[in-house]
CSV table of C-alpha atoms in Angstrom, one decimal:
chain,number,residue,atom,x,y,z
A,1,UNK,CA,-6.9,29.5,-33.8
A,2,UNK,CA,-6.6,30.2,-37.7
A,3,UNK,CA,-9.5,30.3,-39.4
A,4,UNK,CA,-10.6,30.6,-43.3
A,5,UNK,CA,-13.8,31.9,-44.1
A,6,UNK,CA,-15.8,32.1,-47.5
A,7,UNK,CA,-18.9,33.8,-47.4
A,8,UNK,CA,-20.0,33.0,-51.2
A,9,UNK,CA,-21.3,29.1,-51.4
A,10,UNK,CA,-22.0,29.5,-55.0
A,11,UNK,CA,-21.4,32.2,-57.6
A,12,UNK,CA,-22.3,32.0,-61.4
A,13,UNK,CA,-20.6,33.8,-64.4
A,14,UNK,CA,-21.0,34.1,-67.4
A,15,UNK,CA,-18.6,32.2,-70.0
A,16,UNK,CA,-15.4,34.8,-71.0
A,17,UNK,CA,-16.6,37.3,-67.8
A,18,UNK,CA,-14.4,37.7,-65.1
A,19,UNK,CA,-15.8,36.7,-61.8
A,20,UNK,CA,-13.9,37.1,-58.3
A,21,UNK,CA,-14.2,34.9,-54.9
A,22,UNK,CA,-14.1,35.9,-51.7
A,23,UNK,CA,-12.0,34.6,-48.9
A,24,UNK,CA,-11.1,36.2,-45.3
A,25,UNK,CA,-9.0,34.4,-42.4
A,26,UNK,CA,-8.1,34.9,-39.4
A,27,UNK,CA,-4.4,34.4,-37.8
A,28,UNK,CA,-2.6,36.5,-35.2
A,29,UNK,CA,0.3,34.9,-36.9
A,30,UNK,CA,2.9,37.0,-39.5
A,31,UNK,CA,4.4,34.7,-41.7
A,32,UNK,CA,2.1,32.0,-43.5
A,33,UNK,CA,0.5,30.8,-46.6
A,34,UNK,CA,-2.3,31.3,-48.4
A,35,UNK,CA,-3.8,28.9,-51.3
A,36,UNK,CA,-6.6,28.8,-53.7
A,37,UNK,CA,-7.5,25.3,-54.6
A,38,UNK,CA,-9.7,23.8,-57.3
A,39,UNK,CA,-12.0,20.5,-57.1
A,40,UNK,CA,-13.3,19.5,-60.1
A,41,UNK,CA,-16.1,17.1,-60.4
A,42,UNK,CA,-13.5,14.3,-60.3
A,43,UNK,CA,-12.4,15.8,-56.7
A,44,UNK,CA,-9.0,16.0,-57.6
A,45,UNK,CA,-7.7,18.8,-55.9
A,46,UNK,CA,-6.0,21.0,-57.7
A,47,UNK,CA,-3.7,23.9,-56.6
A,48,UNK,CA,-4.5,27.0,-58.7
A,49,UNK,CA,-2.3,29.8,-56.8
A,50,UNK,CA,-0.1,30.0,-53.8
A,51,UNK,CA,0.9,33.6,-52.2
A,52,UNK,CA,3.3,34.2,-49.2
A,53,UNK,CA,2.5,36.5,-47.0
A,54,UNK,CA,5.3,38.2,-46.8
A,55,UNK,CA,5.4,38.9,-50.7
A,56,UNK,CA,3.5,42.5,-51.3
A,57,UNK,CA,3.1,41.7,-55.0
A,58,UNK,CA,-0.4,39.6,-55.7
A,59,UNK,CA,0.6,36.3,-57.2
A,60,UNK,CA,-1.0,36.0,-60.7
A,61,UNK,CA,-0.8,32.7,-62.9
A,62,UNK,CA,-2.5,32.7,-66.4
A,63,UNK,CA,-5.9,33.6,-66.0
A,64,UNK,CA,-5.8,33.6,-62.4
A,65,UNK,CA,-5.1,35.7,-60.2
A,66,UNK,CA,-5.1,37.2,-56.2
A,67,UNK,CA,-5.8,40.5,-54.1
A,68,UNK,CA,-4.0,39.7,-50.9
A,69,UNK,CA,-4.7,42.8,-48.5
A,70,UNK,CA,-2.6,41.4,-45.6
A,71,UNK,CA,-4.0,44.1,-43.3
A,72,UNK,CA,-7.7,43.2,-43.6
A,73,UNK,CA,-6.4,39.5,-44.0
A,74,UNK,CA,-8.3,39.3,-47.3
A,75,UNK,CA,-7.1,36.8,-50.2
A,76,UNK,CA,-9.8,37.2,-53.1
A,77,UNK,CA,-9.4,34.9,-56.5
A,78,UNK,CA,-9.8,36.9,-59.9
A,79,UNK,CA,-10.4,34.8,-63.0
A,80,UNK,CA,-10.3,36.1,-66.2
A,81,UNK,CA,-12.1,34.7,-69.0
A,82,UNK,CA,-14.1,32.2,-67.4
A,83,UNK,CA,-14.3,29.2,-69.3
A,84,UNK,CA,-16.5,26.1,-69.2
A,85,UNK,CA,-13.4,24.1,-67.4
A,86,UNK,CA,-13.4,26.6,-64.5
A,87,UNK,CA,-16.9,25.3,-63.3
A,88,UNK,CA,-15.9,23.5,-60.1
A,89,UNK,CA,-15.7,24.1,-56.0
A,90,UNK,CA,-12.5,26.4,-55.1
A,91,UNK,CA,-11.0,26.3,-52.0
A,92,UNK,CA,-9.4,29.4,-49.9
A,93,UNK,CA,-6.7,27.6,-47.7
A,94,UNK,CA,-3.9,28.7,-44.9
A,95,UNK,CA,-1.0,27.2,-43.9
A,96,UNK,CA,1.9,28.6,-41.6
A,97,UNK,CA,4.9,29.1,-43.0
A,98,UNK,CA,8.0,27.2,-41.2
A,99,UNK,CA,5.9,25.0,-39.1
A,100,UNK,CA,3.7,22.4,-39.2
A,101,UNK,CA,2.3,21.4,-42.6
A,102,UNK,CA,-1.4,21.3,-41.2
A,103,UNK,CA,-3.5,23.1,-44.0
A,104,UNK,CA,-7.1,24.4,-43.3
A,105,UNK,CA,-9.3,24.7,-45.5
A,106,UNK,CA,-12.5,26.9,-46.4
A,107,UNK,CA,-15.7,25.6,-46.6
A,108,UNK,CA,-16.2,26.3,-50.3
A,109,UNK,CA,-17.5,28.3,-53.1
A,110,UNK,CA,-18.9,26.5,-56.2
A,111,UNK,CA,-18.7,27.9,-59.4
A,112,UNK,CA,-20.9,27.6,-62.0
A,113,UNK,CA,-19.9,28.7,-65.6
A,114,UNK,CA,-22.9,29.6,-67.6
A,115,UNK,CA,-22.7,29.4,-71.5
B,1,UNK,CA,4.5,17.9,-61.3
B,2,UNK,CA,4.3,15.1,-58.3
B,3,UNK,CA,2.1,12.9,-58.2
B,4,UNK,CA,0.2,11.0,-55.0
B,5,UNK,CA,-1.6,8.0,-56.0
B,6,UNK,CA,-4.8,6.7,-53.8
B,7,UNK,CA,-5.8,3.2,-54.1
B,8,UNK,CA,-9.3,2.0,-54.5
B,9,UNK,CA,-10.9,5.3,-55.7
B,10,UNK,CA,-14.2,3.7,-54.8
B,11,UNK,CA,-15.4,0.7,-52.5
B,12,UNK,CA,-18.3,-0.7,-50.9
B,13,UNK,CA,-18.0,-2.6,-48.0
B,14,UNK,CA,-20.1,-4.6,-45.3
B,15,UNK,CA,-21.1,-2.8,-42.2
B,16,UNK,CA,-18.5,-4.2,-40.0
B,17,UNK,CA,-15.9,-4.9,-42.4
B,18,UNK,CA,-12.3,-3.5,-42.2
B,19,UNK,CA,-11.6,-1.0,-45.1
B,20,UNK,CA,-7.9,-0.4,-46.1
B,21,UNK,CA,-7.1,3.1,-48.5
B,22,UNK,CA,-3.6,3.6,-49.7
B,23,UNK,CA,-1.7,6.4,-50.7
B,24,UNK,CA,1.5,6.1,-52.6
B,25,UNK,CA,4.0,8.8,-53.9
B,26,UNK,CA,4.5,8.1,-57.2
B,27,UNK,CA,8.0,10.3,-57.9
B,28,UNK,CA,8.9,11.8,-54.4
B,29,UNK,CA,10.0,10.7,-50.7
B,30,UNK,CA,7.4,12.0,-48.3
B,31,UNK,CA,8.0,12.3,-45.0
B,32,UNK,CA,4.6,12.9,-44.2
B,33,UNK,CA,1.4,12.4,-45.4
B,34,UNK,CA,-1.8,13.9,-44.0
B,35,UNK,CA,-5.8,12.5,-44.6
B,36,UNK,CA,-8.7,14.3,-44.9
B,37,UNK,CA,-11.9,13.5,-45.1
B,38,UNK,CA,-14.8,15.0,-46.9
B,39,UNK,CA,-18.9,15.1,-46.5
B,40,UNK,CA,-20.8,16.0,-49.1
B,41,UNK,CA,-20.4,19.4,-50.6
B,42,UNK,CA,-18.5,20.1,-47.5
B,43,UNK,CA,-15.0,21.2,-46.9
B,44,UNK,CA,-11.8,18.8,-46.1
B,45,UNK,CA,-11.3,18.3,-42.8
B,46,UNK,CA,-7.8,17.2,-41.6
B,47,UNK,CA,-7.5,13.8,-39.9
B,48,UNK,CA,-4.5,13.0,-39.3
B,49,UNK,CA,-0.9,13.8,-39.8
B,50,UNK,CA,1.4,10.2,-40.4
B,51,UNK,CA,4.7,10.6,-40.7
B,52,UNK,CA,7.3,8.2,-42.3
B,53,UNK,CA,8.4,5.7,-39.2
B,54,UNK,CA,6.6,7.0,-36.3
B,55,UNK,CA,3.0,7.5,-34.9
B,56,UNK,CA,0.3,9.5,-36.4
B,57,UNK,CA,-1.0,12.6,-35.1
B,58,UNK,CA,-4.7,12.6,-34.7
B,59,UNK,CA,-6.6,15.9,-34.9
B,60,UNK,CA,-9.3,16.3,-32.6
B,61,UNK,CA,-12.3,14.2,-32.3
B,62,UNK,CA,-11.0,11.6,-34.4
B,63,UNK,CA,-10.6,7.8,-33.2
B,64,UNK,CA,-7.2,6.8,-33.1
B,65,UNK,CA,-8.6,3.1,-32.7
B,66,UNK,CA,-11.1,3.7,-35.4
B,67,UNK,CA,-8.5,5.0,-38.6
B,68,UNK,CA,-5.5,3.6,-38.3
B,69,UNK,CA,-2.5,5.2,-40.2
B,70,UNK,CA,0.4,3.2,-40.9
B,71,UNK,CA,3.2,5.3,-42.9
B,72,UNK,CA,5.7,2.2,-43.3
B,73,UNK,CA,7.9,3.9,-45.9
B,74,UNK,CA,9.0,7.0,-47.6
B,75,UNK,CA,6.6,6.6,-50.0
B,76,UNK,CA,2.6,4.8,-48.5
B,77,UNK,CA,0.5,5.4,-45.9
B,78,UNK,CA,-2.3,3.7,-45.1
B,79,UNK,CA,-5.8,4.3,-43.4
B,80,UNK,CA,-7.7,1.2,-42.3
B,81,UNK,CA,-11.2,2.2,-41.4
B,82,UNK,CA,-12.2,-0.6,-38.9
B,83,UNK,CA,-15.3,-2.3,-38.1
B,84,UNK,CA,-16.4,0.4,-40.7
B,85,UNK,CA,-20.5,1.8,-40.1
B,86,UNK,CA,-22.6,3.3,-42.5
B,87,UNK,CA,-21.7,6.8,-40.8
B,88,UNK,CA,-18.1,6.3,-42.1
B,89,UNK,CA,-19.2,6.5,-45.5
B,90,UNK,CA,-17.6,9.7,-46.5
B,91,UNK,CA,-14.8,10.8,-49.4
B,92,UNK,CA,-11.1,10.0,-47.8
B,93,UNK,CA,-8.5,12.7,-49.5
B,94,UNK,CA,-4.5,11.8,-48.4
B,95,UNK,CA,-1.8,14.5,-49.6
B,96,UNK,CA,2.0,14.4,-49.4
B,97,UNK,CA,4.9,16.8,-49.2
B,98,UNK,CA,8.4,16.2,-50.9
B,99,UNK,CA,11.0,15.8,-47.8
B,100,UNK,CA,13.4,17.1,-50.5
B,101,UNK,CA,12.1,20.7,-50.1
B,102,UNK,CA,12.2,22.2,-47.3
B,103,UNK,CA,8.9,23.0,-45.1
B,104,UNK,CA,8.9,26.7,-45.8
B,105,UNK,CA,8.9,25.8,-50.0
B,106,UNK,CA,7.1,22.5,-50.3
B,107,UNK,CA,3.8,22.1,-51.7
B,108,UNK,CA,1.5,19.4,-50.6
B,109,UNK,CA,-0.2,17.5,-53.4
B,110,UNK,CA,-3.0,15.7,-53.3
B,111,UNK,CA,-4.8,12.3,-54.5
B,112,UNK,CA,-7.7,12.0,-56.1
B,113,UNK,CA,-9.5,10.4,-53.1
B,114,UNK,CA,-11.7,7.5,-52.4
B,115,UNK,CA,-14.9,7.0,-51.6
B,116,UNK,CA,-15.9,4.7,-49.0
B,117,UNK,CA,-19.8,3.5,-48.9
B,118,UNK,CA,-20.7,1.4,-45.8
B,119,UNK,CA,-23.6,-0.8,-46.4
């Protein structure tokens, strides 16, 4: 069974630092999907960055950005000049590619954005 | 971008009372919808797969009799809590993907969610 693990409940940073999240799953499958999702305080989820796993090159968008190491199944989160709108709880998330739509989800990291 | 509307975003309800949540795409066909549900500073846990015009698919350890999904048309689904209890309180999350694009290129995306408080 696939499974998406985030070993950092909370991390702070400090307002225009970079800070990276962690996130490790587990598949024996080869072709799949890999997500980092925002919720807000309003709990609107929010898609922040997709990456195939067949793609070599880390997906970057804005600020954001990804170190997928497909070998240790690894899929950190980079962001780049934190700002106060970043505070919120992000998401690592897997989906397989060509199949079912089933995503599964992390348990979590909430960040806080300090001032 | 798409956009998946979830009706109420908040209610309160009688222990014992039938809750309905729905969740409407607002600018796209979606062949299916999936629910989630979320505790507390806890993670989404699927429900339930509907898909347009035939049975839900129930994920493990969830009460088929207790949420039932209805996905009617193209564009709602449904999730009745019935006979709700105050341990069915929780924060109901439904998503869709656009049948337009195919599975390997579609994006799910997501409604704001409800929250459902069983008194």
């Amino acid at each position: 069974a696939q499974t998406v693990t985030q070993s950092q409940p909370e991390m702070s940073v400090q307002e225009a630092e970079t800070v990276t999240l962690s996130c490790t799953y587990d598949t024996s499958e080869s072709d799949y999907y890999l997500f980092w999702y925002k919720q807000p305080p309003s709990r609107q989820m929010i898609l922040v960055i997709r990456q195939e796993a067949y793609k070599q090159q880390n997906a970057t968008e804005n600020r954001f950005s990804v170190n997928f190491q497909k070998a240790a199944k690894s899929f950190s989160l980079k962001i780049s000049d934190s700002q106060l709108g970043d505070a919120a709880m992000y998401f690592c998330a897997y989906r397989l590619m060509n199949r079912d739509d089933k995503i599964i989800f992390g348990k979590g990291t909430r960040l806080h954005i300090l001032p | 971008g798409a956009v998946v509307s979830q009706h109420p975003s908040w209610v309160i309800c009688k222990s014992g009372t039938s809750v309905k949540i729905e969740c409407r795409s607002l600018d796209f066909q979606a062949t299916t919808m999936f629910w989630y549900r979320q505790f507390p500073k806890q993670s989404l846990m699927l429900m339930a797969t509907s898909n347009e015009g035939s049975k839900a698919t129930y994920e493990q350890g969830v009460e088929k009799d207790k949420f039932l999904i209805n996905h009617a048309s193209l564009t709602l689904s449904t999730l009745t809590v019935t006979s709700a209890h105050p341990e069915d309180s929780s924060f109901y999350i439904c998503s869709a993907r656009d049948r337009k694009k195919s599975i390997a290129k579609n994006i799910q995306y997501f409604g704001a969610g409800t929250r459902l408080s069983v008194l």
